[in-house]
Each structure stands twice: as C-alpha cells, then as structure tokens.
PDB file of C-alpha atoms in Angstrom:
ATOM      1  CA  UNK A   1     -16.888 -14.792  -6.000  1.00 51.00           C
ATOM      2  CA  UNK A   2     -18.878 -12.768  -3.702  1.00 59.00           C
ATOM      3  CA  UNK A   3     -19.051  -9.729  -5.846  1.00 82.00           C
ATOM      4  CA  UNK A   4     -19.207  -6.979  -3.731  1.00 94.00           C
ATOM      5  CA  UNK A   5     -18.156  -3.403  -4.620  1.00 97.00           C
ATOM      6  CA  UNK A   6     -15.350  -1.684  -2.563  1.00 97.00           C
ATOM      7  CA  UNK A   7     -15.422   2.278  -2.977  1.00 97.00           C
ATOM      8  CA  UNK A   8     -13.617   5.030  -1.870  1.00 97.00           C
ATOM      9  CA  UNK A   9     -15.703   4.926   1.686  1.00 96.00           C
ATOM     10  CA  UNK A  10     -14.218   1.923   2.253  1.00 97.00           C
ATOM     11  CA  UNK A  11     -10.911   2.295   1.356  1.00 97.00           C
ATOM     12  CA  UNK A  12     -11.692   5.605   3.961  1.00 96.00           C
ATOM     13  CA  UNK A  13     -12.643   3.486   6.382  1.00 96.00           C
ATOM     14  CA  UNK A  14      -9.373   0.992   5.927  1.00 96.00           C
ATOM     15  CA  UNK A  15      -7.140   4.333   7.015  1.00 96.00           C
ATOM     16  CA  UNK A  16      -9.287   5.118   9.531  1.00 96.00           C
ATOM     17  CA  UNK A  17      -8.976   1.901  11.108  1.00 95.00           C
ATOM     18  CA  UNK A  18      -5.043   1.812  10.530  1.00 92.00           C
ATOM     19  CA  UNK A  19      -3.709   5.094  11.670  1.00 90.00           C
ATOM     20  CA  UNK A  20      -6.702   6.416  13.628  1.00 84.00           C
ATOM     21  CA  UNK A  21      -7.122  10.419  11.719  1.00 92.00           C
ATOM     22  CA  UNK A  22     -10.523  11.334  11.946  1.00 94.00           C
ATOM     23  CA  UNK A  23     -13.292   9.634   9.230  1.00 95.00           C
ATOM     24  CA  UNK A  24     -12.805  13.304   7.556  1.00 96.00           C
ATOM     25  CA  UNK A  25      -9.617  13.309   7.374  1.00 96.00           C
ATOM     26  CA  UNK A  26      -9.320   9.692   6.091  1.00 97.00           C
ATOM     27  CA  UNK A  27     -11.307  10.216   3.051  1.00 97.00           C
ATOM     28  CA  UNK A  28      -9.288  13.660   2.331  1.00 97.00           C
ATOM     29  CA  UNK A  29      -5.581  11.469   2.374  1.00 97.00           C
ATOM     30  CA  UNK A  30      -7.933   8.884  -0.073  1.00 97.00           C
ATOM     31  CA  UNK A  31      -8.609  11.643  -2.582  1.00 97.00           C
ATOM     32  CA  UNK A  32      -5.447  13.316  -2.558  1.00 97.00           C
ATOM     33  CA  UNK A  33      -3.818   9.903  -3.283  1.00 98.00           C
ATOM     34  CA  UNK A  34      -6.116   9.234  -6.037  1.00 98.00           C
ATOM     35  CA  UNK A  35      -5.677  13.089  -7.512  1.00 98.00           C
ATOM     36  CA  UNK A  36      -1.539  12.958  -7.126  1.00 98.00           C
ATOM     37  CA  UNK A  37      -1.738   9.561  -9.200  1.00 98.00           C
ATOM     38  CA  UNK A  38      -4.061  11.395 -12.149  1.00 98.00           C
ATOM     39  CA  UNK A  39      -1.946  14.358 -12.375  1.00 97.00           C
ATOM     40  CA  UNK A  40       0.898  12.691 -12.768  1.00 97.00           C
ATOM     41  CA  UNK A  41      -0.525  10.928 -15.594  1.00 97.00           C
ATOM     42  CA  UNK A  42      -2.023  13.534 -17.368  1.00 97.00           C
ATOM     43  CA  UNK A  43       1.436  14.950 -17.427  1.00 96.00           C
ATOM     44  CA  UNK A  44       2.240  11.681 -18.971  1.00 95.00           C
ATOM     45  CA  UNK A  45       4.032  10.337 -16.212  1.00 97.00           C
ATOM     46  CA  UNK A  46       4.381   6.844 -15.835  1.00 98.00           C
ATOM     47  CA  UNK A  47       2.896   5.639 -11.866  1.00 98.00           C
ATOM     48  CA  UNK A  48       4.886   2.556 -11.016  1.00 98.00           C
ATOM     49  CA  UNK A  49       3.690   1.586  -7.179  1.00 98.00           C
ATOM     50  CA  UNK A  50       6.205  -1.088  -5.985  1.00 96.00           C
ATOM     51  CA  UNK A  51       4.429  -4.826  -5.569  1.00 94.00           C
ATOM     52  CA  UNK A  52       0.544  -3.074  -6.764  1.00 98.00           C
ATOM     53  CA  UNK A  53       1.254  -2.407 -10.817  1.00 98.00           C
ATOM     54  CA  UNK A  54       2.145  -0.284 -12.644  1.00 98.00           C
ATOM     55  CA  UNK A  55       0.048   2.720 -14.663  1.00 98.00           C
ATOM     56  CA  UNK A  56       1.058   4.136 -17.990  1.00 98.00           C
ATOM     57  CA  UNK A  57       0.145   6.338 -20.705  1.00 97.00           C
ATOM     58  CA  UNK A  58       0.026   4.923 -24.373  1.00 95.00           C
ATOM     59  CA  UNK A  59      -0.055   7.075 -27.563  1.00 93.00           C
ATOM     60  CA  UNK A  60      -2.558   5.770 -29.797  1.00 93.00           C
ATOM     61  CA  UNK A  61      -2.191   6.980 -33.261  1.00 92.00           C
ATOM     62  CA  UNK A  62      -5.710   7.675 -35.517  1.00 92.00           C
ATOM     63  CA  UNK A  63      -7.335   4.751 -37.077  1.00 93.00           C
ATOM     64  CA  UNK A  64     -10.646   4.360 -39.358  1.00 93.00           C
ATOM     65  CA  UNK A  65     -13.051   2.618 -36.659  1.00 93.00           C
ATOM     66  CA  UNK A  66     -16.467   1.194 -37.734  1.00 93.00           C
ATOM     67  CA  UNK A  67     -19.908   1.560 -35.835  1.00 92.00           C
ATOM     68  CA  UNK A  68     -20.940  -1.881 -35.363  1.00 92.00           C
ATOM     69  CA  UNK A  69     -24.500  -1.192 -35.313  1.00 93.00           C
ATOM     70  CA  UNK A  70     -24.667   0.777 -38.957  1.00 93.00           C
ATOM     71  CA  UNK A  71     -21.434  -0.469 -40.117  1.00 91.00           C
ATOM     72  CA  UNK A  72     -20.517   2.703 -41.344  1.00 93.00           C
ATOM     73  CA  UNK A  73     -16.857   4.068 -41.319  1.00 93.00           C
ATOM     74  CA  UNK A  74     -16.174   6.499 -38.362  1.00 93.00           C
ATOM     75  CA  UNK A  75     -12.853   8.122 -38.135  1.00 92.00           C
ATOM     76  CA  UNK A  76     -11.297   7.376 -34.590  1.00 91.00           C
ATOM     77  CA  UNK A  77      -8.671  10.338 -33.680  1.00 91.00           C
ATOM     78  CA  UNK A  78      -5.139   9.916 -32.096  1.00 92.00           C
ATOM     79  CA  UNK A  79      -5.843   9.817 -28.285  1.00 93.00           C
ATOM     80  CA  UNK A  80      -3.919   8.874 -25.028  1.00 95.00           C
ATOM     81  CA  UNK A  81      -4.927   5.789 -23.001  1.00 96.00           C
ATOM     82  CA  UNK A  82      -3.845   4.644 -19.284  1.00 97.00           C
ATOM     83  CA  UNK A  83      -2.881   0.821 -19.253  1.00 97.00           C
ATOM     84  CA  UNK A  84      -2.309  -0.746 -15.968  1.00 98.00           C
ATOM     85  CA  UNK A  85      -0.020  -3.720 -15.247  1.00 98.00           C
ATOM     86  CA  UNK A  86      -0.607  -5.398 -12.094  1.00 98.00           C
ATOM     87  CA  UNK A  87       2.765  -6.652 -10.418  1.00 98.00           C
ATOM     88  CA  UNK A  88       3.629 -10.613  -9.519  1.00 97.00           C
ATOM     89  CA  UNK A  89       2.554  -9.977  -6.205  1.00 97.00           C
ATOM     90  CA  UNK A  90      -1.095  -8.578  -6.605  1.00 97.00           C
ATOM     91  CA  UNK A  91      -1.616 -11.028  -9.628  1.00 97.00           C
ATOM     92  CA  UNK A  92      -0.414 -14.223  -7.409  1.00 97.00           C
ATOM     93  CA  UNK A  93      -2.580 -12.906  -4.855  1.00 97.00           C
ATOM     94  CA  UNK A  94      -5.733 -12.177  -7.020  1.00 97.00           C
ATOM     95  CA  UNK A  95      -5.131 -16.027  -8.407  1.00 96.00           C
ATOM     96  CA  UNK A  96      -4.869 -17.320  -5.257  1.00 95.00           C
ATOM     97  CA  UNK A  97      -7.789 -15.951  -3.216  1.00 94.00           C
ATOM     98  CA  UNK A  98     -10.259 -16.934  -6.322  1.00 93.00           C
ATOM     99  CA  UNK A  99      -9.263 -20.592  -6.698  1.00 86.00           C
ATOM    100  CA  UNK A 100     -11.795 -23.040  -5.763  1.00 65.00           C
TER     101      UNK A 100
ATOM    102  CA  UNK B   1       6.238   8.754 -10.563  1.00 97.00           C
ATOM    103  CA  UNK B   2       7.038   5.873  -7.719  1.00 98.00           C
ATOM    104  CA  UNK B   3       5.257   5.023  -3.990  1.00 97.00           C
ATOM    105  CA  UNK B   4       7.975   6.748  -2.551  1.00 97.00           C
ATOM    106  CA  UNK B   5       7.368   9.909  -4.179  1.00 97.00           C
ATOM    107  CA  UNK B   6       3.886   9.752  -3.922  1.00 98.00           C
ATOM    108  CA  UNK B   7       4.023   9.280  -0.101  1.00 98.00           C
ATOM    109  CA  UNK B   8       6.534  12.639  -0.080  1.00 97.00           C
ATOM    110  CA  UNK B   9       3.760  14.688  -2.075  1.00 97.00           C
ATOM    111  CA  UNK B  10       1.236  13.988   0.464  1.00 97.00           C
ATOM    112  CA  UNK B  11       3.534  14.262   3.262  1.00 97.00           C
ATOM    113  CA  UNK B  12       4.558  17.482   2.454  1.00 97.00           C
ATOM    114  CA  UNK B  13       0.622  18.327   1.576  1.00 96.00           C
ATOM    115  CA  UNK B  14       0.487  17.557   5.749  1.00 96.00           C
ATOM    116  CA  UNK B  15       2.991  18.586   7.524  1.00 96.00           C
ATOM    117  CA  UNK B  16       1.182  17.982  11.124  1.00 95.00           C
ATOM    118  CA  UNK B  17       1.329  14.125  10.091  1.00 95.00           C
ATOM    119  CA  UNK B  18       4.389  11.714  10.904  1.00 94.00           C
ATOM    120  CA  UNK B  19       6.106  10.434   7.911  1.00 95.00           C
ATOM    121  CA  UNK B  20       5.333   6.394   8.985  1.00 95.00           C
ATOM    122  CA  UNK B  21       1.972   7.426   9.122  1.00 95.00           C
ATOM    123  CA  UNK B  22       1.884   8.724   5.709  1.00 97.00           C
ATOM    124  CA  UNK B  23       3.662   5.377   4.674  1.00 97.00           C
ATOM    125  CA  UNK B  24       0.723   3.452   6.305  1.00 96.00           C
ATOM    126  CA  UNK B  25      -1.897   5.583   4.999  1.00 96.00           C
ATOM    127  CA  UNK B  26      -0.854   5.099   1.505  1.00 97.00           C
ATOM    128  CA  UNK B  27       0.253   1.515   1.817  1.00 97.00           C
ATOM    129  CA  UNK B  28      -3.139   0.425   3.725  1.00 97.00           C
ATOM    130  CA  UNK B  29      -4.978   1.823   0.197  1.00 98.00           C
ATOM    131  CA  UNK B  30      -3.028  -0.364  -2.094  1.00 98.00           C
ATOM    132  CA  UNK B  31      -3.527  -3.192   0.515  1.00 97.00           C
ATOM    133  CA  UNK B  32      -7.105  -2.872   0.416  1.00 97.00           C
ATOM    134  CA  UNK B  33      -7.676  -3.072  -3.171  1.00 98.00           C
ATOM    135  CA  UNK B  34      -5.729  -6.143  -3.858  1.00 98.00           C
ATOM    136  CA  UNK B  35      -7.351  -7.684  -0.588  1.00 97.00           C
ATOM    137  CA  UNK B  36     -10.961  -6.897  -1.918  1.00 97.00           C
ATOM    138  CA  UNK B  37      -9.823  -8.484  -5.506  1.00 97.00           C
ATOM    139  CA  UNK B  38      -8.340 -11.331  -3.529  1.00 96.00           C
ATOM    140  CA  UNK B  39     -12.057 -11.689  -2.435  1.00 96.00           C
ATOM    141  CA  UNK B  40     -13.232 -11.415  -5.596  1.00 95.00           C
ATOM    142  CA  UNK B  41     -14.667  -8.153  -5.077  1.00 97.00           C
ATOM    143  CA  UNK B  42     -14.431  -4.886  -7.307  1.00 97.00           C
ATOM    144  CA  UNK B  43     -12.937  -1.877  -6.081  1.00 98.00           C
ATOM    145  CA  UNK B  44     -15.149   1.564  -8.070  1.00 98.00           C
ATOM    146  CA  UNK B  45     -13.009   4.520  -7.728  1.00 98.00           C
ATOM    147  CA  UNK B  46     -14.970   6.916  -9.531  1.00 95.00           C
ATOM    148  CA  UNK B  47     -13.115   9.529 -11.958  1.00 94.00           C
ATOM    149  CA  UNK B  48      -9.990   7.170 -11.033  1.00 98.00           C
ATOM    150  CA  UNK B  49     -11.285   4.007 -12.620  1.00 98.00           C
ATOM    151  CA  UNK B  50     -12.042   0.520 -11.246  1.00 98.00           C
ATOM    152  CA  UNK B  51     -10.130  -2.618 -10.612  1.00 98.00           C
ATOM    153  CA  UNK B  52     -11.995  -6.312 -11.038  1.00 97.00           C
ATOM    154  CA  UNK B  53     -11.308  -9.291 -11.388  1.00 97.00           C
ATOM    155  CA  UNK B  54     -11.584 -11.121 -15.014  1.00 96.00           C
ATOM    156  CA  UNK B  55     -11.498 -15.337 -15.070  1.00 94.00           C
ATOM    157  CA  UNK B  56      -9.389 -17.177 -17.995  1.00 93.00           C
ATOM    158  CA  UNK B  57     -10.074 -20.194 -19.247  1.00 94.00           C
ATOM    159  CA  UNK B  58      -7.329 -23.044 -19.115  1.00 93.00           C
ATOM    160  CA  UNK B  59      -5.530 -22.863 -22.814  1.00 94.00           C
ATOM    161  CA  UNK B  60      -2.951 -24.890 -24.087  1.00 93.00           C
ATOM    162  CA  UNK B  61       0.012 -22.556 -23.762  1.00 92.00           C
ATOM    163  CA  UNK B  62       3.641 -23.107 -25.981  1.00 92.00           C
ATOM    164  CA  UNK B  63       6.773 -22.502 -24.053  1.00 91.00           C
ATOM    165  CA  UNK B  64       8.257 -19.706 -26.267  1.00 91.00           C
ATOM    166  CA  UNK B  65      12.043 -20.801 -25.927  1.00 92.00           C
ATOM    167  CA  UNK B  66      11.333 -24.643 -26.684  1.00 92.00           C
ATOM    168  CA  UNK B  67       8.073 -24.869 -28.280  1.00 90.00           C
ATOM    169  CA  UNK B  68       6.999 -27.188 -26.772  1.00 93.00           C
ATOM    170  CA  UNK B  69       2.730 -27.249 -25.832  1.00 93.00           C
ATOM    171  CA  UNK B  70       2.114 -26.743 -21.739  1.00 93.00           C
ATOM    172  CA  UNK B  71      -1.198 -27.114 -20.066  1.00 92.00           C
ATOM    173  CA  UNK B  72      -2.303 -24.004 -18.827  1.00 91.00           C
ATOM    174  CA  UNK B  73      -5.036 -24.015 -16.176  1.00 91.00           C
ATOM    175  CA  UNK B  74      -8.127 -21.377 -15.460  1.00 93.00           C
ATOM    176  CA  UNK B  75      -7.595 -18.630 -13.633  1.00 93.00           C
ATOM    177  CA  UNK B  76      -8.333 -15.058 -12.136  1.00 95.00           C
ATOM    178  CA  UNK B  77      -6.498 -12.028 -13.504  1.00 96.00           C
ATOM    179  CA  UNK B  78      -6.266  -8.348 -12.056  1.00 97.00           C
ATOM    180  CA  UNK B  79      -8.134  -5.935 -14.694  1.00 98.00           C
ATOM    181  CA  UNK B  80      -8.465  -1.884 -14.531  1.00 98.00           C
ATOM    182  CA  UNK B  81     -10.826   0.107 -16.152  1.00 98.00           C
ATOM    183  CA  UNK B  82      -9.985   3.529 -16.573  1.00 98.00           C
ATOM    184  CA  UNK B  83     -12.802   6.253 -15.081  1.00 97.00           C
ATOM    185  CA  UNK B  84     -14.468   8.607 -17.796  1.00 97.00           C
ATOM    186  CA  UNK B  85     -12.646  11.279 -15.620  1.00 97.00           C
ATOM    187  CA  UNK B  86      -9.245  10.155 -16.113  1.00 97.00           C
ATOM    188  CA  UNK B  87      -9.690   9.235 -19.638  1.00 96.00           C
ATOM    189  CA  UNK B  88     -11.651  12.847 -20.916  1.00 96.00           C
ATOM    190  CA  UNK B  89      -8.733  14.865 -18.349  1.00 97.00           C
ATOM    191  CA  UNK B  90      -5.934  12.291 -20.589  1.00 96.00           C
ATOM    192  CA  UNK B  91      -7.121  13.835 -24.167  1.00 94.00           C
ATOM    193  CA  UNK B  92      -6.882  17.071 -22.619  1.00 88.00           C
ATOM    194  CA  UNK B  93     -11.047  17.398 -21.242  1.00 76.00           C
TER     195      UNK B  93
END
C-alpha cells in the first residue's frame, strides 16, 4: 500500500481536470457536494449513491459505558451515528487493486 | 437522498452549468475516492469524514444455508470514519 492521503484539493483537482471550471470553482462544486450529503443526514436522511455505498443514520439508545483507563462507570447518552456501506462495486474494486 | 437528486440540488445551485457536466462533476468525486482506495490510499475529507482501507485476515468462514466450513482468504475492505463535524452537527452540535 502506498499510503498516501487524498483530500479535498485533490478531489478539486480531479474536476478540474474532467470538466475544465476554473480551480475555484472546482473546489466550490467539491464542498457543496460534501455539504448537500451532511444536510441530508442531519435531517436523518438516508444517502444511497448508486455503485459508491450507501450512508445512514442509526439511533443508538443510552448504555452504561466504562472508562478503560479508571474503570469507572460512565453513563453513555442516546446519540445518532452515520454508518456507511460500501456497494459490490467499490468493495470488488478496493479488493482488487490491494491484492498482491 | 440518491446521486440523482444530489446532482439536481447542485444543478439547480448553478444554473450557468450544463446538466452532463454536473453529472461528471459529481461522478468524477465518487470515482476518485474509490480509485485512491483502489491504490491503497486514504481519502481525509475533513468535517465529512475519511474513507481507508482496513486488511482482513483469511478466516474459516461457514456457508450459512449448508453449514458447511469455506476457506476464506485475506483481504482489503472499504472503511469510513465519520468527521468530528458530521458527528457533533448529527447530535444536534
């Protein structure tokens, strides 16, 4: 694995290169992708992008947690978390390119 | 929400742009971050989260309709991390 770290310059860059909008422009299409995707979810939305995953909200309910360093008892309130499930496609791919 | 409706939103966020280019804009993104954890890289979106790629061992596996024990061998799985952004603006930060 070569381990670098893509960010949202390079994902910039990618639409740049593609459909040819100025660098500025690029990066503003990046973020508003990004921030349509959030909101969505923090309205509890579910994102489903055909052949990438999917994104959804889970409920979890409150639970007695521990702090593994003291070991005391810390109550853990009810909270929403994102889960994302990759589709066939990008987890056929991901297997693929990493064999060796 | 699906791609398609995503790709309206930001089309109608820009009307000067074509609608195919809005298509490729969006669907070049998505391309990019499964190409970059194809190469084993990590793709950092902070506030969004960040996508990376997580190894499995080989296990011995059980076919769940017959029972009976498969071989299954090592490898690389998709994983996302959720941003501290995402997660505080979830629980209503």
């Amino acid at each position: 694995m070569s381990g670098k770290t893509i960010t949202r310059m390079d994902l910039s860059e990618a639409v740049f290169r593609e459909v040819g909008l100025s660098r500025n422009e690029s990066a503003d299409l990046v973020e508003s992708v990004l921030q349509h995707m959030s909101d969505a979810l923090v309205r509890g939305e579910t994102v489903k992008i055909s052949s990438f995953g999917t994104f959804s909200v889970r409920e979890k309910s409150a639970r007695m947690g521990r702090n593994p360093k003291t070991g005391e008892e810390v109550p853990i309130l009810p909270r929403r978390v994102l889960s994302f499930r990759p589709s066939h496609l990008m987890k056929d791919r991901v297997a693929a390119g990493n064999r060796r | 929400m699906i791609r398609s409706e995503l790709i309206q939103k930001i089309a109608d966020e820009n009307p000067h742009l074509y609608q195919r280019d809005v298509e490729r804009i969006v669907n070049t993104i998505f391309e990019e971050i499964i190409d970059a954890m194809a190469e084993g890289n990590r793709v950092e979106l902070r506030g969004f989260g960040a996508f990376s790629v997580k190894q499995r061992d080989a296990r011995t596996g059980r076919n769940p309709r017959t029972g009976e024990a498969v071989h299954v061998e090592a490898k690389c799985v998709p994983f996302f991390k959720t941003g501290k952004l995402l997660r505080e603006r979830l629980n209503g930060g």
